[in-house]
Short mmCIF file of C-alpha atoms and ligand atoms in Angstrom, two decimals:
data_model
loop_
_atom_site.label_atom_id
_atom_site.label_comp_id
_atom_site.label_asym_id
_atom_site.label_seq_id
_atom_site.Cartn_x
_atom_site.Cartn_y
_atom_site.Cartn_z
CA MET V 13 -147.65 83.40 -39.23
CA ARG V 14 -145.83 86.41 -38.90
CA ASP V 15 -146.19 89.65 -40.99
CA LEU V 16 -143.53 89.13 -43.21
CA PHE V 17 -143.22 92.92 -43.72
CA ARG V 18 -142.99 93.95 -40.23
CA THR V 19 -139.89 91.39 -38.28
CA ARG V 20 -136.13 91.87 -38.74
CA ARG V 21 -134.86 91.03 -41.96
CA MET V 22 -131.88 89.35 -40.07
CA TRP V 23 -130.65 88.57 -36.90
CA ARG V 24 -128.93 90.92 -34.30
CA PRO V 25 -124.78 90.50 -33.59
CA ARG V 26 -124.53 90.65 -29.77
CA SER V 27 -122.51 93.14 -28.91
CA GLU V 28 -121.61 91.80 -25.46
CA LEU V 29 -120.51 87.91 -24.39
CA LYS V 30 -121.76 86.79 -21.00
CA ARG V 31 -119.85 85.38 -18.69
CA SER V 32 -122.41 82.47 -17.43
CA TYR V 33 -124.66 80.26 -20.14
CA GLU V 34 -126.90 78.16 -19.19
CA VAL V 35 -126.09 76.67 -22.77
CA VAL V 36 -123.03 77.07 -24.74
CA ILE V 37 -123.76 76.34 -28.72
CA ILE V 38 -120.17 76.15 -30.25
CA GLY V 39 -120.75 76.43 -34.04
CA GLY V 40 -122.90 79.02 -35.81
CA GLY V 41 -123.60 76.85 -38.56
CA ALA V 42 -126.87 74.76 -40.05
CA HIS V 43 -127.20 73.03 -36.21
CA GLY V 44 -125.95 75.10 -33.94
CA LEU V 45 -128.05 77.58 -34.55
CA ALA V 46 -130.80 74.88 -35.31
CA THR V 47 -130.68 73.34 -32.18
CA ALA V 48 -130.48 77.45 -30.52
CA TYR V 49 -133.74 77.91 -32.59
CA TYR V 50 -136.10 74.89 -31.09
CA LEU V 51 -134.31 75.67 -27.66
CA GLN V 52 -136.08 78.88 -27.14
CA LYS V 53 -138.87 77.69 -28.68
CA MET V 54 -138.93 74.81 -25.32
CA GLY V 55 -137.91 77.86 -23.35
CA ILE V 56 -134.95 78.19 -23.32
CA THR V 57 -133.06 81.03 -23.46
CA ASP V 58 -129.98 81.59 -22.16
CA VAL V 59 -128.86 80.44 -25.33
CA ALA V 60 -125.57 81.57 -26.83
CA VAL V 61 -124.23 80.13 -30.08
CA LEU V 62 -119.82 81.03 -31.16
CA GLU V 63 -118.88 80.45 -34.17
CA LYS V 64 -115.22 81.41 -34.70
CA GLY V 65 -116.33 82.71 -38.10
CA TYR V 66 -118.64 84.96 -39.38
CA ILE V 67 -122.89 81.57 -39.52
CA GLY V 68 -122.22 79.45 -42.16
CA SER V 69 -119.21 80.13 -42.93
CA GLY V 70 -118.78 76.23 -42.59
CA ALA V 71 -120.10 72.83 -44.29
CA ALA V 72 -123.84 74.87 -44.19
CA GLY V 73 -122.39 77.43 -46.85
CA ARG V 74 -120.67 74.80 -48.24
CA ASN V 75 -122.84 72.05 -48.96
CA THR V 76 -124.78 71.66 -52.71
CA THR V 77 -128.35 71.96 -50.65
CA ILE V 78 -129.43 68.77 -51.52
CA LEU V 79 -132.12 67.56 -49.26
CA ARG V 80 -133.55 63.92 -49.16
CA SER V 81 -134.72 60.60 -46.86
CA ASN V 82 -134.31 57.74 -49.20
CA TYR V 83 -131.20 56.30 -47.20
CA LYS V 84 -129.97 53.01 -47.03
CA THR V 85 -130.62 51.70 -43.46
CA PRO V 86 -134.34 51.88 -41.58
CA GLU V 87 -132.52 53.89 -38.91
CA GLY V 88 -131.00 56.58 -41.91
CA ALA V 89 -133.90 56.66 -43.69
CA ARG V 90 -136.77 57.79 -41.11
CA PHE V 91 -134.09 59.88 -39.42
CA TYR V 92 -133.73 62.09 -43.44
CA ASP V 93 -136.71 61.02 -43.61
CA ALA V 94 -138.08 62.87 -40.46
CA SER V 95 -135.61 66.01 -41.57
CA LEU V 96 -137.44 66.28 -45.62
CA LYS V 97 -140.92 66.31 -43.50
CA LEU V 98 -139.33 69.92 -40.85
CA TYR V 99 -137.69 71.42 -44.10
CA ASP V 100 -140.97 71.52 -45.82
CA GLN V 101 -142.58 73.92 -43.15
CA LEU V 102 -139.07 75.26 -42.98
CA ALA V 103 -139.81 78.25 -44.13
CA VAL V 104 -143.74 78.83 -43.05
CA GLU V 105 -141.85 78.09 -39.86
CA LEU V 106 -139.46 80.66 -40.19
CA SER V 107 -141.56 82.68 -41.34
CA PHE V 108 -138.56 83.24 -43.93
CA ASN V 109 -138.20 82.18 -47.99
CA LEU V 110 -135.88 78.80 -48.45
CA LEU V 111 -136.34 78.92 -52.40
CA PHE V 112 -137.04 74.97 -52.04
CA SER V 113 -137.64 73.03 -54.12
CA LYS V 114 -138.61 69.51 -54.43
CA CYS V 115 -137.74 68.36 -58.09
CA GLY V 116 -136.93 65.13 -57.18
CA HIS V 117 -133.82 62.74 -57.26
CA LEU V 118 -132.37 60.12 -59.54
CA THR V 119 -129.44 58.36 -58.17
CA LEU V 120 -128.58 56.46 -61.67
CA ALA V 121 -126.90 52.71 -60.97
CA HIS V 122 -124.98 52.07 -64.38
CA SER V 123 -124.34 47.98 -63.86
CA ASP V 124 -127.25 44.86 -62.18
CA ARG V 125 -124.72 45.36 -58.75
CA ALA V 126 -125.93 49.02 -58.83
CA MET V 127 -129.83 47.44 -59.74
CA PHE V 128 -129.84 45.78 -57.02
CA VAL V 129 -128.30 48.22 -54.64
CA MET V 130 -131.28 50.55 -55.90
CA ALA V 131 -133.65 47.95 -55.87
CA ASN V 132 -132.51 47.21 -51.93
CA ARG V 133 -133.50 50.80 -51.51
CA ALA V 134 -136.15 51.41 -52.54
CA GLU V 135 -137.32 48.39 -50.57
CA VAL V 136 -135.89 50.24 -47.01
CA ASN V 137 -137.75 53.19 -47.67
CA ARG V 138 -140.95 51.02 -49.00
CA LEU V 139 -140.88 49.81 -45.72
CA ASN V 140 -140.23 53.47 -43.75
CA ARG V 141 -143.67 55.15 -46.04
CA ILE V 142 -140.31 56.94 -48.06
CA ASP V 143 -141.96 57.67 -51.64
CA SER V 144 -138.67 56.24 -53.73
CA ARG V 145 -138.69 53.45 -56.21
CA LEU V 146 -136.30 52.22 -59.22
CA ILE V 147 -137.43 52.94 -63.14
CA GLY V 148 -135.96 52.31 -66.09
CA PRO V 149 -134.69 54.19 -68.75
CA GLU V 150 -138.29 55.69 -70.38
CA GLU V 151 -139.33 57.45 -67.19
CA ILE V 152 -135.58 59.28 -66.66
CA LYS V 153 -136.12 60.50 -69.78
CA GLN V 154 -139.37 62.30 -69.18
CA LEU V 155 -137.55 63.01 -65.84
CA ALA V 156 -134.56 64.94 -67.07
CA PRO V 157 -134.61 64.98 -70.75
CA ALA V 158 -131.83 67.10 -71.52
CA MET V 159 -130.05 64.65 -70.16
CA SER V 160 -127.93 61.72 -72.35
CA LEU V 161 -129.00 58.15 -72.38
CA SER V 162 -126.53 57.02 -74.61
CA PRO V 163 -125.23 53.38 -75.18
CA ASP V 164 -122.21 54.66 -75.63
CA ALA V 165 -121.25 56.53 -73.10
CA THR V 166 -118.60 55.20 -70.85
CA TYR V 167 -121.23 54.53 -68.22
CA PRO V 168 -124.40 53.68 -69.75
CA VAL V 169 -127.66 54.55 -67.65
CA MET V 170 -129.54 51.75 -66.80
CA GLY V 171 -132.34 52.51 -64.42
CA ALA V 172 -131.89 54.52 -61.32
CA LEU V 173 -133.51 54.64 -57.95
CA TYR V 174 -135.85 58.09 -58.20
CA HIS V 175 -136.86 60.25 -54.73
CA PRO V 176 -140.18 62.46 -55.59
CA PRO V 177 -139.38 64.80 -52.41
CA GLY V 178 -135.32 65.28 -52.73
CA GLY V 179 -135.16 68.63 -54.29
CA ILE V 180 -132.49 71.77 -53.70
CA ILE V 181 -132.93 74.21 -50.83
CA ARG V 182 -131.41 77.44 -50.40
CA HIS V 183 -128.30 77.31 -47.90
CA ASP V 184 -127.17 80.14 -46.74
CA ALA V 185 -131.61 81.48 -46.51
CA VAL V 186 -131.88 77.56 -44.40
CA VAL V 187 -128.48 79.46 -41.95
CA TRP V 188 -130.76 82.87 -41.36
CA GLY V 189 -133.89 82.42 -41.46
CA PHE V 190 -132.84 79.57 -37.94
CA ALA V 191 -130.52 81.89 -37.12
CA ARG V 192 -133.81 85.08 -37.19
CA GLY V 193 -135.76 82.31 -35.07
CA ALA V 194 -133.48 82.37 -32.20
CA ASP V 195 -132.95 85.96 -31.76
CA GLU V 196 -136.12 86.76 -31.45
CA GLY V 197 -136.29 84.36 -29.26
CA GLY V 198 -133.16 85.78 -27.09
CA VAL V 199 -130.77 83.87 -27.89
CA GLU V 200 -127.14 85.60 -28.26
CA ILE V 201 -125.41 84.35 -31.59
CA HIS V 202 -121.77 85.54 -31.99
CA PRO V 203 -119.52 85.24 -34.62
CA GLY V 204 -115.93 85.49 -34.38
CA THR V 205 -116.08 84.39 -31.16
CA GLU V 206 -113.44 80.74 -31.41
CA VAL V 207 -113.84 78.13 -28.96
CA THR V 208 -110.35 77.53 -27.84
CA GLY V 209 -110.80 75.10 -24.62
CA MET V 210 -113.07 74.05 -22.56
CA GLN V 211 -112.45 72.98 -18.58
CA ARG V 212 -113.78 70.88 -16.37
CA ASP V 213 -114.89 68.98 -12.87
CA GLY V 214 -115.07 65.08 -13.15
CA ASP V 215 -117.36 64.35 -16.19
CA ARG V 216 -118.58 67.60 -16.38
CA ILE V 217 -117.37 71.43 -18.73
CA THR V 218 -117.82 73.97 -15.86
CA ALA V 219 -116.61 76.43 -18.86
CA VAL V 220 -115.18 77.49 -22.07
CA GLN V 221 -112.38 79.13 -22.86
CA THR V 222 -113.62 81.70 -25.97
CA THR V 223 -110.69 84.39 -28.01
CA ARG V 224 -113.23 87.23 -25.77
CA GLY V 225 -113.01 85.07 -22.52
CA THR V 226 -113.69 82.88 -20.09
CA VAL V 227 -117.97 82.16 -20.36
CA ALA V 228 -119.54 79.37 -18.03
CA ALA V 229 -121.68 76.64 -19.26
CA GLY V 230 -124.71 74.28 -17.80
CA THR V 231 -124.34 72.68 -21.12
CA VAL V 232 -122.37 72.46 -24.52
CA LEU V 233 -122.71 71.82 -27.27
CA SER V 234 -120.06 71.01 -29.86
CA ALA V 235 -121.79 71.12 -33.71
CA THR V 236 -118.43 72.00 -35.14
CA ALA V 237 -118.68 69.63 -38.30
CA GLY V 238 -114.77 69.36 -39.68
CA TRP V 239 -113.50 70.54 -37.02
CA SER V 240 -116.07 67.53 -34.49
CA SER V 241 -112.82 66.18 -33.69
CA LEU V 242 -110.79 68.90 -32.30
CA THR V 243 -113.44 70.77 -30.72
CA ALA V 244 -114.31 67.06 -28.55
CA ALA V 245 -110.36 66.47 -27.48
CA MET V 246 -111.36 69.99 -25.40
CA ALA V 247 -113.73 68.38 -23.89
CA GLY V 248 -111.33 65.07 -23.61
CA VAL V 249 -113.80 62.88 -25.67
CA ALA V 250 -111.98 60.98 -28.50
CA LEU V 251 -113.62 60.54 -31.64
CA PRO V 252 -113.65 57.96 -33.47
CA ILE V 253 -114.02 60.66 -37.19
CA THR V 254 -111.73 61.78 -40.17
CA THR V 255 -111.40 64.62 -41.60
CA HIS V 256 -111.60 64.58 -45.62
CA ILE V 257 -112.51 68.14 -48.15
CA LEU V 258 -115.06 67.63 -50.60
CA GLN V 259 -114.56 69.88 -53.69
CA ALA V 260 -117.98 71.27 -55.61
CA CYS V 261 -118.55 74.17 -57.59
CA VAL V 262 -121.09 76.17 -60.17
CA THR V 263 -120.56 77.18 -63.94
CA GLU V 264 -121.77 80.25 -64.63
CA PRO V 265 -126.13 80.91 -65.28
CA VAL V 266 -127.75 78.63 -68.85
CA LYS V 267 -130.84 78.18 -69.77
CA PRO V 268 -133.30 76.28 -67.64
CA LEU V 269 -131.45 72.17 -68.34
CA LEU V 270 -132.68 70.38 -65.72
CA ASP V 271 -134.34 70.21 -62.85
CA VAL V 272 -134.46 67.35 -60.80
CA VAL V 273 -131.47 66.31 -59.01
CA ILE V 274 -128.70 63.49 -60.53
CA VAL V 275 -126.46 61.45 -58.91
CA SER V 276 -124.65 58.62 -60.29
CA SER V 277 -122.32 56.31 -57.91
CA GLN V 278 -120.49 54.95 -60.47
CA MET V 279 -118.74 58.13 -62.12
CA HIS V 280 -118.88 59.89 -58.04
CA VAL V 281 -121.54 63.50 -59.17
CA TYR V 282 -123.73 65.32 -58.30
CA ILE V 283 -125.26 67.36 -60.63
CA SER V 284 -128.73 70.08 -59.82
CA GLN V 285 -128.91 73.08 -62.10
CA SER V 286 -130.02 76.23 -59.33
CA ASP V 287 -132.96 78.75 -58.98
CA ARG V 288 -130.24 81.46 -60.97
CA GLY V 289 -129.39 78.35 -63.67
CA GLU V 290 -125.81 77.50 -62.37
CA PHE V 291 -125.56 73.98 -62.95
CA VAL V 292 -123.77 73.06 -59.07
CA MET V 293 -121.57 69.81 -58.71
CA GLY V 294 -120.19 68.13 -56.92
CA ALA V 295 -117.23 64.84 -56.85
CA GLU V 296 -116.80 62.42 -54.64
CA ILE V 297 -114.73 62.78 -50.83
CA GLU V 298 -110.43 63.34 -51.38
CA PRO V 299 -108.70 59.96 -50.11
CA TRP V 300 -106.49 61.38 -47.61
CA THR V 301 -107.31 63.73 -44.87
CA THR V 302 -106.70 67.47 -44.12
CA TYR V 303 -108.11 70.77 -43.03
CA ARG V 304 -106.49 72.38 -46.31
CA MET V 305 -109.77 73.38 -48.28
CA LEU V 306 -108.63 73.71 -51.15
CA ASN V 307 -109.31 72.28 -54.07
CA THR V 308 -107.30 71.13 -57.38
CA LEU V 309 -107.40 70.45 -60.77
CA ASN V 310 -107.55 66.17 -60.64
CA PHE V 311 -110.76 67.18 -59.65
CA LEU V 312 -111.79 69.83 -61.95
CA GLN V 313 -110.74 67.06 -64.75
CA GLU V 314 -112.80 64.22 -63.52
CA LEU V 315 -116.25 66.41 -62.62
CA ALA V 316 -115.22 68.14 -65.91
CA ARG V 317 -115.08 64.75 -67.68
CA HIS V 318 -118.43 63.25 -66.31
CA THR V 319 -120.10 65.58 -66.22
CA LEU V 320 -120.06 66.50 -70.29
CA GLU V 321 -120.80 62.07 -70.13
CA LEU V 322 -123.91 63.27 -68.87
CA PHE V 323 -124.51 66.79 -70.15
CA PRO V 324 -122.69 67.12 -73.44
CA GLN V 325 -125.17 70.57 -73.93
CA LEU V 326 -122.54 72.45 -71.40
CA GLU V 327 -119.61 72.19 -73.02
CA HIS V 328 -119.00 75.68 -73.75
CA ALA V 329 -120.30 76.91 -70.01
CA ARG V 330 -117.54 78.07 -67.58
CA MET V 331 -117.75 77.75 -64.66
CA LEU V 332 -117.97 79.93 -61.85
CA ARG V 333 -116.37 79.32 -59.21
CA ALA V 334 -114.81 76.15 -57.14
CA TRP V 335 -114.17 74.87 -53.47
CA ALA V 336 -113.79 72.68 -50.74
CA GLY V 337 -115.77 71.85 -47.73
CA LEU V 338 -114.46 70.01 -44.54
CA CYS V 339 -116.37 66.33 -44.41
CA ASP V 340 -116.07 64.14 -40.67
CA ILE V 341 -115.97 60.72 -41.41
CA SER V 342 -117.08 58.29 -39.10
CA PRO V 343 -116.21 54.85 -39.52
CA ASP V 344 -119.98 53.89 -40.52
CA TYR V 345 -121.06 56.68 -41.94
CA SER V 346 -123.35 57.68 -39.43
CA PRO V 347 -123.92 60.95 -37.41
CA ILE V 348 -122.14 60.58 -33.73
CA LEU V 349 -125.55 62.14 -31.91
CA GLY V 350 -126.35 63.40 -28.98
CA ALA V 351 -124.53 62.56 -25.17
CA THR V 352 -121.62 61.59 -24.67
CA GLU V 353 -118.68 59.70 -21.32
CA LEU V 354 -119.40 63.73 -19.96
CA SER V 355 -123.52 64.94 -19.00
CA ASN V 356 -122.71 68.17 -19.79
CA PHE V 357 -121.75 67.32 -23.48
CA HIS V 358 -123.18 66.21 -26.33
CA ILE V 359 -122.19 66.45 -30.36
CA SER V 360 -123.44 66.80 -33.29
CA ALA V 361 -120.53 65.41 -35.49
CA GLY V 362 -119.63 62.54 -38.70
CA TRP V 363 -122.06 64.06 -40.91
CA GLY V 364 -119.25 62.70 -43.83
CA THR V 365 -120.90 64.39 -46.25
CA TYR V 366 -125.04 63.49 -45.06
CA GLY V 367 -124.59 66.72 -42.58
CA PHE V 368 -127.31 70.02 -44.64
CA LYS V 369 -129.86 67.98 -44.75
CA ALA V 370 -130.13 66.72 -41.38
CA ALA V 371 -129.78 70.18 -39.36
CA PRO V 372 -133.70 70.60 -38.62
CA ILE V 373 -134.48 67.17 -37.41
CA VAL V 374 -130.31 67.86 -35.72
CA GLY V 375 -131.82 70.83 -34.06
CA LYS V 376 -135.47 70.06 -32.83
CA THR V 377 -134.65 66.01 -31.21
CA LEU V 378 -130.56 67.50 -29.81
CA ALA V 379 -133.10 70.56 -27.61
CA GLU V 380 -135.24 67.77 -26.31
CA LEU V 381 -131.89 65.94 -25.36
CA ILE V 382 -130.80 68.58 -23.26
CA ALA V 383 -134.34 70.17 -22.32
CA THR V 384 -135.20 66.46 -20.60
CA GLY V 385 -132.11 64.92 -20.43
CA ARG V 386 -133.74 62.24 -22.57
CA THR V 387 -132.50 60.70 -25.81
CA PRO V 388 -134.77 60.60 -28.68
CA ASP V 389 -135.24 57.73 -30.25
CA LEU V 390 -135.26 58.71 -33.73
CA ILE V 391 -131.56 59.72 -32.73
CA ALA V 392 -131.08 56.45 -29.89
CA PRO V 393 -129.03 54.17 -33.13
CA PHE V 394 -126.44 57.22 -33.90
CA ALA V 395 -124.46 57.38 -30.09
CA LEU V 396 -121.45 57.16 -29.95
CA GLU V 397 -121.01 54.79 -27.30
CA ARG V 398 -122.11 52.53 -30.79
CA PHE V 399 -118.60 52.23 -31.74
CA TYR V 400 -117.98 50.19 -27.98
CA THR V 401 -121.06 48.08 -28.70
CA ASP V 402 -120.78 46.93 -31.91
CA SER V 403 -124.17 48.56 -32.75
CA LEU V 404 -122.55 50.53 -36.52
CA VAL V 405 -125.23 51.71 -38.96
CA SER V 406 -123.96 51.38 -42.64
CA GLU V 407 -124.48 53.88 -44.41
CA LEU V 408 -121.61 53.22 -46.30
CA ALA V 409 -123.08 54.16 -50.48
CA ALA V 410 -125.67 55.52 -48.89
CA ALA V 411 -124.26 58.35 -52.38
CA ALA V 412 -122.13 59.34 -54.92
CA VAL V 413 -119.13 60.06 -52.59
CA SER V 414 -119.12 58.42 -49.66
CA HIS V 415 -117.50 54.98 -50.31
O1 LIG Q 30 -125.62 62.80 -49.90
O2 LIG Q 30 -126.73 63.72 -51.24
C1 LIG Q 30 -125.87 63.78 -49.90
C2 LIG Q 30 -125.46 64.29 -50.63
C3 LIG Q 30 -124.50 64.68 -52.37
C4 LIG Q 30 -123.46 65.78 -51.73
C5 LIG Q 30 -123.31 65.34 -50.78
N1 LIG Q 30 -123.71 64.33 -50.59
#
């Protein structure tokens, strides 16, 4: 392991943008930087990461930091579990303090139907060796003693899907750690560099146009989350994606009350307590399509109402701040990952609300695809082609927010 006290804390923004790179990555979020990191580990260092804002200014810095792998489909469960396993080792791998709290994850069930759905998910998880099981109110009480389990609640809690390996991690640190690792390996990171167009010759992208000039590229990866369909359109690739906002907020710090992630699919909330004591809370995806990242009063009212049913102690807690992020949603709520109909234009898109937890495995598998030209088995089910071959992977309702 590297000596913590002798490595630079951060990456270096590069002043010069070269006229050509072997690989150009559009998007300096967790996926773009993770791919750059794993590429340099595989010996591919002539790589530029182009970010229109500052690194981590998109979805990577706007999520609620939840990690888990208790997905509904075998394809999804295997894929996110591989990501969680990489997250387990990531602080050591990057020699960066990522504040990973493996505190466990509870998805509450408030109806017979929800209990049935959770039992199904537990079975898919178990078959894929993922630690996840259905538990009753007594065990829930032990895991979350401060949470109300009142039978008089609007939605009384009947049980929960318990996923011990889930947790929360410091999202900015994940971005910074990947950025520093990629930078140390020779990758160039260019914040403040917006891609405005692409030049194409037949089935290849030859160059990307940026606000700092045109850059020739051997391979181009689009990792722009909510902006994915716009980036892909520059390459002439149509993605079946709609973009919606997802809103979240944090309270002022309060004393330690909650040491597990709580999700309620019926109430459309997910709640955790950060290491600083803030309650971090999010709601469901807004049903309208937009690129305007604005909060709504309705979001705050609904979220507060549901959170207070579970945690009435927070009645006087003040909201510190709220924010919104963009979610690129595919028809089956699974990602669109890997090759496109262009021979050198690859994508990481369609993440909806699941993108952050997939960052390490996305980086690793896309780096492998770029380096070898072969699609790793783990991401083959998520190819763009599936929408033409009718082989969808439905993760609908595998979160509190995606239905
Ligand atoms: O799928 O775990 C999840 C999630 C949390 C917040 C948004 N999505």
